[in-house]
PDB file of C-alpha atoms in Angstrom:
ATOM      1  CA  UNK A   1     124.901 148.138 151.848  1.00  0.00           C
ATOM      2  CA  UNK A   2     124.296 145.565 154.657  1.00  0.00           C
ATOM      3  CA  UNK A   3     121.248 145.932 156.883  1.00  0.00           C
ATOM      4  CA  UNK A   4     123.563 146.117 159.902  1.00  0.00           C
ATOM      5  CA  UNK A   5     125.028 149.304 158.487  1.00  0.00           C
ATOM      6  CA  UNK A   6     121.660 151.045 158.322  1.00  0.00           C
ATOM      7  CA  UNK A   7     121.074 152.744 161.669  1.00  0.00           C
ATOM      8  CA  UNK A   8     117.418 153.509 160.915  1.00  0.00           C
ATOM      9  CA  UNK A   9     116.567 149.883 160.230  1.00  0.00           C
ATOM     10  CA  UNK A  10     118.379 148.781 163.333  1.00  0.00           C
ATOM     11  CA  UNK A  11     116.303 151.167 165.427  1.00  0.00           C
ATOM     12  CA  UNK A  12     113.081 149.795 163.877  1.00  0.00           C
ATOM     13  CA  UNK A  13     114.071 146.202 164.644  1.00  0.00           C
ATOM     14  CA  UNK A  14     114.934 147.138 168.210  1.00  0.00           C
ATOM     15  CA  UNK A  15     111.541 148.831 168.690  1.00  0.00           C
ATOM     16  CA  UNK A  16     109.671 145.872 167.239  1.00  0.00           C
ATOM     17  CA  UNK A  17     111.631 143.479 169.406  1.00  0.00           C
ATOM     18  CA  UNK A  18     110.829 145.542 172.505  1.00  0.00           C
ATOM     19  CA  UNK A  19     107.102 145.495 171.668  1.00  0.00           C
ATOM     20  CA  UNK A  20     106.988 141.757 171.069  1.00  0.00           C
ATOM     21  CA  UNK A  21     109.182 140.735 173.988  1.00  0.00           C
ATOM     22  CA  UNK A  22     106.343 140.843 176.600  1.00  0.00           C
ATOM     23  CA  UNK A  23     104.102 138.560 174.515  1.00  0.00           C
ATOM     24  CA  UNK A  24     103.708 135.154 176.141  1.00  0.00           C
ATOM     25  CA  UNK A  25     105.153 132.218 174.200  1.00  0.00           C
ATOM     26  CA  UNK A  26     101.763 130.479 174.401  1.00  0.00           C
ATOM     27  CA  UNK A  27     100.328 133.090 172.052  1.00  0.00           C
ATOM     28  CA  UNK A  28     103.107 132.443 169.580  1.00  0.00           C
ATOM     29  CA  UNK A  29     102.385 128.725 169.725  1.00  0.00           C
ATOM     30  CA  UNK A  30      98.683 129.439 169.276  1.00  0.00           C
ATOM     31  CA  UNK A  31      99.400 131.634 166.251  1.00  0.00           C
ATOM     32  CA  UNK A  32     101.574 128.943 164.614  1.00  0.00           C
ATOM     33  CA  UNK A  33      98.964 126.266 165.290  1.00  0.00           C
ATOM     34  CA  UNK A  34      96.235 128.476 163.828  1.00  0.00           C
ATOM     35  CA  UNK A  35      98.256 129.019 160.657  1.00  0.00           C
ATOM     36  CA  UNK A  36      98.823 125.276 160.328  1.00  0.00           C
ATOM     37  CA  UNK A  37      95.093 124.606 160.698  1.00  0.00           C
ATOM     38  CA  UNK A  38      94.155 127.337 158.239  1.00  0.00           C
ATOM     39  CA  UNK A  39      96.388 125.982 155.447  1.00  0.00           C
ATOM     40  CA  UNK A  40      94.301 122.855 154.646  1.00  0.00           C
ATOM     41  CA  UNK A  41      91.088 124.843 155.101  1.00  0.00           C
ATOM     42  CA  UNK A  42      92.328 127.369 152.530  1.00  0.00           C
ATOM     43  CA  UNK A  43      93.066 124.693 149.979  1.00  0.00           C
ATOM     44  CA  UNK A  44      89.737 122.981 150.700  1.00  0.00           C
ATOM     45  CA  UNK A  45      87.829 126.204 150.099  1.00  0.00           C
ATOM     46  CA  UNK A  46      89.864 126.934 146.965  1.00  0.00           C
ATOM     47  CA  UNK A  47      89.221 123.457 145.559  1.00  0.00           C
ATOM     48  CA  UNK A  48      85.484 123.702 146.307  1.00  0.00           C
ATOM     49  CA  UNK A  49      85.250 127.069 144.574  1.00  0.00           C
ATOM     50  CA  UNK A  50      87.080 125.672 141.550  1.00  0.00           C
ATOM     51  CA  UNK A  51      84.730 122.661 141.346  1.00  0.00           C
ATOM     52  CA  UNK A  52      81.693 124.944 141.492  1.00  0.00           C
ATOM     53  CA  UNK A  53      83.119 127.138 138.709  1.00  0.00           C
ATOM     54  CA  UNK A  54      83.885 124.111 136.532  1.00  0.00           C
ATOM     55  CA  UNK A  55      80.435 122.628 137.070  1.00  0.00           C
ATOM     56  CA  UNK A  56      78.858 125.824 135.712  1.00  0.00           C
ATOM     57  CA  UNK A  57      81.192 126.034 132.710  1.00  0.00           C
ATOM     58  CA  UNK A  58      79.816 124.893 129.392  1.00  0.00           C
ATOM     59  CA  UNK A  59      82.422 124.445 126.666  1.00  0.00           C
ATOM     60  CA  UNK A  60      81.383 125.741 123.242  1.00  0.00           C
ATOM     61  CA  UNK A  61      80.077 122.937 121.051  1.00  0.00           C
ATOM     62  CA  UNK A  62      82.249 122.295 118.014  1.00  0.00           C
ATOM     63  CA  UNK A  63      80.418 120.747 115.097  1.00  0.00           C
ATOM     64  CA  UNK A  64      82.621 119.602 112.242  1.00  0.00           C
ATOM     65  CA  UNK A  65      80.949 119.923 108.892  1.00  0.00           C
ATOM     66  CA  UNK A  66      82.967 119.121 105.757  1.00  0.00           C
ATOM     67  CA  UNK A  67      82.846 121.773 103.078  1.00  0.00           C
ATOM     68  CA  UNK A  68      80.233 121.017 100.464  1.00  0.00           C
ATOM     69  CA  UNK A  69      81.855 120.618  97.062  1.00  0.00           C
ATOM     70  CA  UNK A  70      80.119 122.080  94.059  1.00  0.00           C
ATOM     71  CA  UNK A  71      79.356 119.308  91.555  1.00  0.00           C
ATOM     72  CA  UNK A  72      80.929 119.264  88.123  1.00  0.00           C
ATOM     73  CA  UNK A  73      78.870 121.056  85.496  1.00  0.00           C
ATOM     74  CA  UNK A  74      78.441 120.182  81.823  1.00  0.00           C
ATOM     75  CA  UNK A  75      78.458 123.658  80.327  1.00  0.00           C
ATOM     76  CA  UNK A  76      78.696 122.916  76.603  1.00  0.00           C
ATOM     77  CA  UNK A  77      78.368 120.113  74.056  1.00  0.00           C
ATOM     78  CA  UNK A  78      78.226 119.942  70.290  1.00  0.00           C
ATOM     79  CA  UNK A  79      78.312 117.602  67.297  1.00  0.00           C
ATOM     80  CA  UNK A  80      80.325 118.316  64.132  1.00  0.00           C
ATOM     81  CA  UNK A  81      79.847 116.921  60.642  1.00  0.00           C
ATOM     82  CA  UNK A  82      83.276 116.366  59.101  1.00  0.00           C
ATOM     83  CA  UNK A  83      82.871 114.454  55.846  1.00  0.00           C
ATOM     84  CA  UNK A  84      79.959 112.533  54.423  1.00  0.00           C
ATOM     85  CA  UNK A  85      78.652 110.246  57.202  1.00  0.00           C
ATOM     86  CA  UNK A  86      81.597 111.163  59.479  1.00  0.00           C
ATOM     87  CA  UNK A  87      81.013 112.973  62.755  1.00  0.00           C
ATOM     88  CA  UNK A  88      82.723 114.044  65.947  1.00  0.00           C
ATOM     89  CA  UNK A  89      81.823 116.090  68.974  1.00  0.00           C
ATOM     90  CA  UNK A  90      82.815 117.354  72.371  1.00  0.00           C
ATOM     91  CA  UNK A  91      81.575 118.176  75.836  1.00  0.00           C
ATOM     92  CA  UNK A  92      82.977 120.749  78.216  1.00  0.00           C
ATOM     93  CA  UNK A  93      82.970 120.186  81.982  1.00  0.00           C
ATOM     94  CA  UNK A  94      83.482 122.967  84.517  1.00  0.00           C
ATOM     95  CA  UNK A  95      84.985 122.530  87.981  1.00  0.00           C
ATOM     96  CA  UNK A  96      84.483 125.588  90.186  1.00  0.00           C
ATOM     97  CA  UNK A  97      86.452 124.241  93.168  1.00  0.00           C
ATOM     98  CA  UNK A  98      89.695 126.196  93.639  1.00  0.00           C
ATOM     99  CA  UNK A  99      91.595 123.602  95.695  1.00  0.00           C
ATOM    100  CA  UNK A 100      89.880 120.354  94.751  1.00  0.00           C
ATOM    101  CA  UNK A 101      90.010 118.297  91.595  1.00  0.00           C
ATOM    102  CA  UNK A 102      89.035 114.859  90.341  1.00  0.00           C
ATOM    103  CA  UNK A 103      91.657 112.220  89.620  1.00  0.00           C
ATOM    104  CA  UNK A 104      89.317 109.872  87.762  1.00  0.00           C
ATOM    105  CA  UNK A 105      85.923 110.965  86.478  1.00  0.00           C
ATOM    106  CA  UNK A 106      83.989 108.278  84.545  1.00  0.00           C
ATOM    107  CA  UNK A 107      81.575 109.500  81.888  1.00  0.00           C
ATOM    108  CA  UNK A 108      79.326 108.152  79.149  1.00  0.00           C
ATOM    109  CA  UNK A 109      78.036 109.977  76.065  1.00  0.00           C
ATOM    110  CA  UNK A 110      75.250 108.791  73.800  1.00  0.00           C
ATOM    111  CA  UNK A 111      74.849 110.202  70.290  1.00  0.00           C
ATOM    112  CA  UNK A 112      71.188 110.108  69.311  1.00  0.00           C
ATOM    113  CA  UNK A 113      68.732 111.355  66.723  1.00  0.00           C
ATOM    114  CA  UNK A 114      66.074 113.907  67.644  1.00  0.00           C
ATOM    115  CA  UNK A 115      63.670 111.007  67.980  1.00  0.00           C
ATOM    116  CA  UNK A 116      65.878 109.369  70.600  1.00  0.00           C
ATOM    117  CA  UNK A 117      67.375 106.610  68.448  1.00  0.00           C
ATOM    118  CA  UNK A 118      70.817 105.640  69.744  1.00  0.00           C
ATOM    119  CA  UNK A 119      73.522 105.867  67.087  1.00  0.00           C
ATOM    120  CA  UNK A 120      76.659 105.237  69.114  1.00  0.00           C
ATOM    121  CA  UNK A 121      77.792 105.314  72.722  1.00  0.00           C
ATOM    122  CA  UNK A 122      81.154 106.407  74.059  1.00  0.00           C
ATOM    123  CA  UNK A 123      82.434 105.862  77.607  1.00  0.00           C
ATOM    124  CA  UNK A 124      85.687 106.661  79.322  1.00  0.00           C
ATOM    125  CA  UNK A 125      87.257 108.482  82.243  1.00  0.00           C
ATOM    126  CA  UNK A 126      89.315 111.618  82.638  1.00  0.00           C
ATOM    127  CA  UNK A 127      90.917 113.832  85.269  1.00  0.00           C
ATOM    128  CA  UNK A 128      89.543 117.286  86.030  1.00  0.00           C
ATOM    129  CA  UNK A 129      91.881 119.945  87.406  1.00  0.00           C
ATOM    130  CA  UNK A 130      90.814 122.453  90.080  1.00  0.00           C
ATOM    131  CA  UNK A 131      89.192 125.665  88.831  1.00  0.00           C
ATOM    132  CA  UNK A 132      89.185 124.558  85.218  1.00  0.00           C
ATOM    133  CA  UNK A 133      87.081 123.743  82.184  1.00  0.00           C
ATOM    134  CA  UNK A 134      87.726 120.261  80.844  1.00  0.00           C
ATOM    135  CA  UNK A 135      87.300 119.765  77.097  1.00  0.00           C
ATOM    136  CA  UNK A 136      86.572 116.135  76.201  1.00  0.00           C
ATOM    137  CA  UNK A 137      86.930 115.497  72.464  1.00  0.00           C
ATOM    138  CA  UNK A 138      85.199 112.464  71.004  1.00  0.00           C
ATOM    139  CA  UNK A 139      86.889 110.527  68.222  1.00  0.00           C
ATOM    140  CA  UNK A 140      85.471 110.587  64.721  1.00  0.00           C
ATOM    141  CA  UNK A 141      82.921 107.939  63.872  1.00  0.00           C
ATOM    142  CA  UNK A 142      80.849 107.052  60.824  1.00  0.00           C
ATOM    143  CA  UNK A 143      77.112 106.580  60.693  1.00  0.00           C
ATOM    144  CA  UNK A 144      74.479 106.393  57.980  1.00  0.00           C
ATOM    145  CA  UNK A 145      72.167 108.293  60.344  1.00  0.00           C
ATOM    146  CA  UNK A 146      73.019 111.830  61.393  1.00  0.00           C
ATOM    147  CA  UNK A 147      73.320 112.330  65.153  1.00  0.00           C
ATOM    148  CA  UNK A 148      71.543 115.391  66.505  1.00  0.00           C
ATOM    149  CA  UNK A 149      72.034 115.363  70.285  1.00  0.00           C
ATOM    150  CA  UNK A 150      74.534 114.165  72.894  1.00  0.00           C
ATOM    151  CA  UNK A 151      73.283 112.826  76.222  1.00  0.00           C
ATOM    152  CA  UNK A 152      76.062 112.859  78.801  1.00  0.00           C
ATOM    153  CA  UNK A 153      76.185 111.058  82.133  1.00  0.00           C
ATOM    154  CA  UNK A 154      78.843 111.646  84.795  1.00  0.00           C
ATOM    155  CA  UNK A 155      79.352 108.875  87.314  1.00  0.00           C
ATOM    156  CA  UNK A 156      80.075 109.541  91.006  1.00  0.00           C
ATOM    157  CA  UNK A 157      82.614 112.301  91.518  1.00  0.00           C
ATOM    158  CA  UNK A 158      85.335 111.952  94.160  1.00  0.00           C
ATOM    159  CA  UNK A 159      87.170 115.205  94.854  1.00  0.00           C
ATOM    160  CA  UNK A 160      90.714 115.194  96.199  1.00  0.00           C
ATOM    161  CA  UNK A 161      92.889 118.105  97.288  1.00  0.00           C
ATOM    162  CA  UNK A 162      95.354 119.225  94.681  1.00  0.00           C
ATOM    163  CA  UNK A 163      99.008 118.404  95.427  1.00  0.00           C
ATOM    164  CA  UNK A 164     101.419 121.270  95.893  1.00  0.00           C
ATOM    165  CA  UNK A 165     103.222 120.859  92.588  1.00  0.00           C
ATOM    166  CA  UNK A 166     104.596 123.871  90.662  1.00  0.00           C
ATOM    167  CA  UNK A 167     103.331 123.720  87.077  1.00  0.00           C
ATOM    168  CA  UNK A 168     105.128 125.933  84.581  1.00  0.00           C
ATOM    169  CA  UNK A 169     105.025 125.658  80.800  1.00  0.00           C
ATOM    170  CA  UNK A 170     104.571 128.029  77.888  1.00  0.00           C
ATOM    171  CA  UNK A 171     102.878 127.772  74.496  1.00  0.00           C
ATOM    172  CA  UNK A 172     104.925 129.015  71.562  1.00  0.00           C
ATOM    173  CA  UNK A 173     104.486 129.639  67.810  1.00  0.00           C
ATOM    174  CA  UNK A 174     100.748 128.885  67.595  1.00  0.00           C
ATOM    175  CA  UNK A 175      99.807 128.862  63.907  1.00  0.00           C
ATOM    176  CA  UNK A 176      96.525 128.239  62.056  1.00  0.00           C
ATOM    177  CA  UNK A 177      96.254 127.459  58.349  1.00  0.00           C
ATOM    178  CA  UNK A 178      92.735 126.964  57.042  1.00  0.00           C
ATOM    179  CA  UNK A 179      93.372 125.747  53.497  1.00  0.00           C
ATOM    180  CA  UNK A 180      90.944 124.236  51.019  1.00  0.00           C
ATOM    181  CA  UNK A 181      92.446 120.792  51.574  1.00  0.00           C
ATOM    182  CA  UNK A 182      92.108 120.955  55.359  1.00  0.00           C
ATOM    183  CA  UNK A 183      92.628 122.888  58.560  1.00  0.00           C
ATOM    184  CA  UNK A 184      96.066 122.567  60.194  1.00  0.00           C
ATOM    185  CA  UNK A 185      97.080 124.019  63.552  1.00  0.00           C
ATOM    186  CA  UNK A 186     100.628 123.753  64.889  1.00  0.00           C
ATOM    187  CA  UNK A 187     102.279 124.969  68.065  1.00  0.00           C
ATOM    188  CA  UNK A 188     105.013 124.211  70.540  1.00  0.00           C
ATOM    189  CA  UNK A 189     105.019 123.800  74.301  1.00  0.00           C
ATOM    190  CA  UNK A 190     108.064 124.661  76.386  1.00  0.00           C
ATOM    191  CA  UNK A 191     108.577 122.704  79.604  1.00  0.00           C
ATOM    192  CA  UNK A 192     109.855 125.289  82.107  1.00  0.00           C
ATOM    193  CA  UNK A 193     109.811 122.867  85.028  1.00  0.00           C
ATOM    194  CA  UNK A 194     112.839 121.191  86.578  1.00  0.00           C
ATOM    195  CA  UNK A 195     111.673 117.695  85.727  1.00  0.00           C
ATOM    196  CA  UNK A 196     110.510 115.636  82.762  1.00  0.00           C
ATOM    197  CA  UNK A 197     106.770 115.512  82.127  1.00  0.00           C
ATOM    198  CA  UNK A 198     105.748 112.034  81.022  1.00  0.00           C
ATOM    199  CA  UNK A 199     102.538 113.210  79.340  1.00  0.00           C
ATOM    200  CA  UNK A 200     100.975 116.534  78.423  1.00  0.00           C
ATOM    201  CA  UNK A 201      97.410 116.478  77.097  1.00  0.00           C
ATOM    202  CA  UNK A 202      96.650 119.087  74.445  1.00  0.00           C
ATOM    203  CA  UNK A 203      92.968 119.602  73.665  1.00  0.00           C
ATOM    204  CA  UNK A 204      92.202 122.441  71.242  1.00  0.00           C
ATOM    205  CA  UNK A 205      89.025 124.391  70.533  1.00  0.00           C
ATOM    206  CA  UNK A 206      88.829 126.472  67.359  1.00  0.00           C
ATOM    207  CA  UNK A 207      86.708 129.635  67.410  1.00  0.00           C
ATOM    208  CA  UNK A 208      85.195 131.848  64.745  1.00  0.00           C
ATOM    209  CA  UNK A 209      84.995 135.637  64.930  1.00  0.00           C
ATOM    210  CA  UNK A 210      81.748 135.329  66.931  1.00  0.00           C
ATOM    211  CA  UNK A 211      83.618 133.409  69.653  1.00  0.00           C
ATOM    212  CA  UNK A 212      81.767 130.212  68.758  1.00  0.00           C
ATOM    213  CA  UNK A 213      83.503 126.822  68.729  1.00  0.00           C
ATOM    214  CA  UNK A 214      83.586 125.513  65.153  1.00  0.00           C
ATOM    215  CA  UNK A 215      86.043 122.615  65.559  1.00  0.00           C
ATOM    216  CA  UNK A 216      87.827 120.605  68.242  1.00  0.00           C
ATOM    217  CA  UNK A 217      90.719 118.171  68.314  1.00  0.00           C
ATOM    218  CA  UNK A 218      93.054 116.427  70.714  1.00  0.00           C
ATOM    219  CA  UNK A 219      96.620 115.189  70.892  1.00  0.00           C
ATOM    220  CA  UNK A 220      99.200 114.464  73.575  1.00  0.00           C
ATOM    221  CA  UNK A 221     102.977 114.434  73.828  1.00  0.00           C
ATOM    222  CA  UNK A 222     105.157 112.231  76.010  1.00  0.00           C
ATOM    223  CA  UNK A 223     108.435 112.513  77.918  1.00  0.00           C
ATOM    224  CA  UNK A 224     108.997 116.243  77.518  1.00  0.00           C
ATOM    225  CA  UNK A 225     112.363 117.019  79.084  1.00  0.00           C
ATOM    226  CA  UNK A 226     113.060 119.959  81.366  1.00  0.00           C
ATOM    227  CA  UNK A 227     113.718 123.008  79.195  1.00  0.00           C
ATOM    228  CA  UNK A 228     112.585 121.242  76.010  1.00  0.00           C
ATOM    229  CA  UNK A 229     110.197 122.800  73.486  1.00  0.00           C
ATOM    230  CA  UNK A 230     108.110 120.110  71.788  1.00  0.00           C
ATOM    231  CA  UNK A 231     106.272 120.896  68.551  1.00  0.00           C
ATOM    232  CA  UNK A 232     102.879 119.294  67.843  1.00  0.00           C
ATOM    233  CA  UNK A 233     100.134 119.548  65.211  1.00  0.00           C
ATOM    234  CA  UNK A 234      96.398 118.995  64.626  1.00  0.00           C
ATOM    235  CA  UNK A 235      94.751 118.362  61.274  1.00  0.00           C
ATOM    236  CA  UNK A 236      91.240 118.183  59.849  1.00  0.00           C
ATOM    237  CA  UNK A 237      90.328 116.496  56.538  1.00  0.00           C
ATOM    238  CA  UNK A 238      88.569 119.602  55.216  1.00  0.00           C
ATOM    239  CA  UNK A 239      88.676 123.330  55.748  1.00  0.00           C
ATOM    240  CA  UNK A 240      86.548 124.662  58.610  1.00  0.00           C
ATOM    241  CA  UNK A 241      84.388 127.632  57.737  1.00  0.00           C
ATOM    242  CA  UNK A 242      85.027 130.643  59.974  1.00  0.00           C
ATOM    243  CA  UNK A 243      87.995 129.189  61.868  1.00  0.00           C
ATOM    244  CA  UNK A 244      90.153 132.102  62.999  1.00  0.00           C
ATOM    245  CA  UNK A 245      91.467 131.393  66.513  1.00  0.00           C
ATOM    246  CA  UNK A 246      92.695 128.210  68.228  1.00  0.00           C
ATOM    247  CA  UNK A 247      92.603 127.890  72.005  1.00  0.00           C
ATOM    248  CA  UNK A 248      95.042 125.273  73.277  1.00  0.00           C
ATOM    249  CA  UNK A 249      95.010 124.474  76.974  1.00  0.00           C
ATOM    250  CA  UNK A 250      97.881 122.132  77.962  1.00  0.00           C
ATOM    251  CA  UNK A 251      96.914 119.834  80.835  1.00  0.00           C
ATOM    252  CA  UNK A 252      99.094 117.796  83.179  1.00  0.00           C
ATOM    253  CA  UNK A 253      97.491 115.197  85.400  1.00  0.00           C
ATOM    254  CA  UNK A 254      98.899 116.381  88.722  1.00  0.00           C
ATOM    255  CA  UNK A 255      96.995 113.605  90.508  1.00  0.00           C
ATOM    256  CA  UNK A 256      99.140 110.948  88.813  1.00  0.00           C
ATOM    257  CA  UNK A 257     102.249 110.452  90.932  1.00  0.00           C
ATOM    258  CA  UNK A 258     104.046 108.951  87.929  1.00  0.00           C
ATOM    259  CA  UNK A 259     103.450 111.962  85.693  1.00  0.00           C
ATOM    260  CA  UNK A 260     106.907 113.408  86.433  1.00  0.00           C
ATOM    261  CA  UNK A 261     110.393 111.968  86.142  1.00  0.00           C
ATOM    262  CA  UNK A 262     113.087 113.511  88.314  1.00  0.00           C
ATOM    263  CA  UNK A 263     116.596 112.864  89.541  1.00  0.00           C
ATOM    264  CA  UNK A 264     116.929 110.027  92.088  1.00  0.00           C
ATOM    265  CA  UNK A 265     115.879 111.127  95.555  1.00  0.00           C
ATOM    266  CA  UNK A 266     113.926 114.157  94.356  1.00  0.00           C
ATOM    267  CA  UNK A 267     110.136 114.174  94.150  1.00  0.00           C
ATOM    268  CA  UNK A 268     107.933 117.047  92.956  1.00  0.00           C
ATOM    269  CA  UNK A 269     105.319 115.717  95.408  1.00  0.00           C
ATOM    270  CA  UNK A 270     107.443 116.269  98.535  1.00  0.00           C
ATOM    271  CA  UNK A 271     105.083 119.029  99.677  1.00  0.00           C
ATOM    272  CA  UNK A 272     101.843 117.402  98.563  1.00  0.00           C
ATOM    273  CA  UNK A 273      99.046 117.027 101.067  1.00  0.00           C
TER     274      UNK A 273
END
């Protein structure tokens, strides 16, 4: 409805007009001039108040402190006597970081007598996955002197964030035969991923019924196709007293960008950070 159709509003406008009609035009000019002069004063006061408020404001101090990584821990080590004057051993490294691993960890191990005489020294490097225990198996060596202790040194550790790569494989048909002519363990690993794995490391620790490690070994398999089950085997030259349970932990070096083979244009590292 138009305002002109509302009789009540028309009456109000007429009354207001009658009241304002006697007012001298000079007062109207004075009112307009006053409003014009007040406008810059308003903004000046507003700006001054804002500057005072900002001068009293203290932004919270943000101090960036990188998360402290827990160092790698050597949690176990042992020497085994295999045959006459033939020995081997292992060390186990623990990484407690859930999201951080080590792409290349140098290490050195010295096999010594109780008196400190050096028998042999082994050095190398390995990767350590996040939230894992890394079993490093030392190759067999011969010595006329029996080694009694292993001294291990880890060089500087450089943690990197794990890439967002889906890892999916399954162990199958794990079998242990502890015969008089030697211990043999066989198993298969099924690649359930959508791409070929160029290398899978397969360290094994053998336990007795007291949950003690009585033997270790290592092998690796290459170019395992998607959906393929690859069979592998470990062997020892003699039987191992008390061996009842093998623990095989397949490992894939997710920090190696060449560890996977995929179809052209597809990368399992597309979402890596």
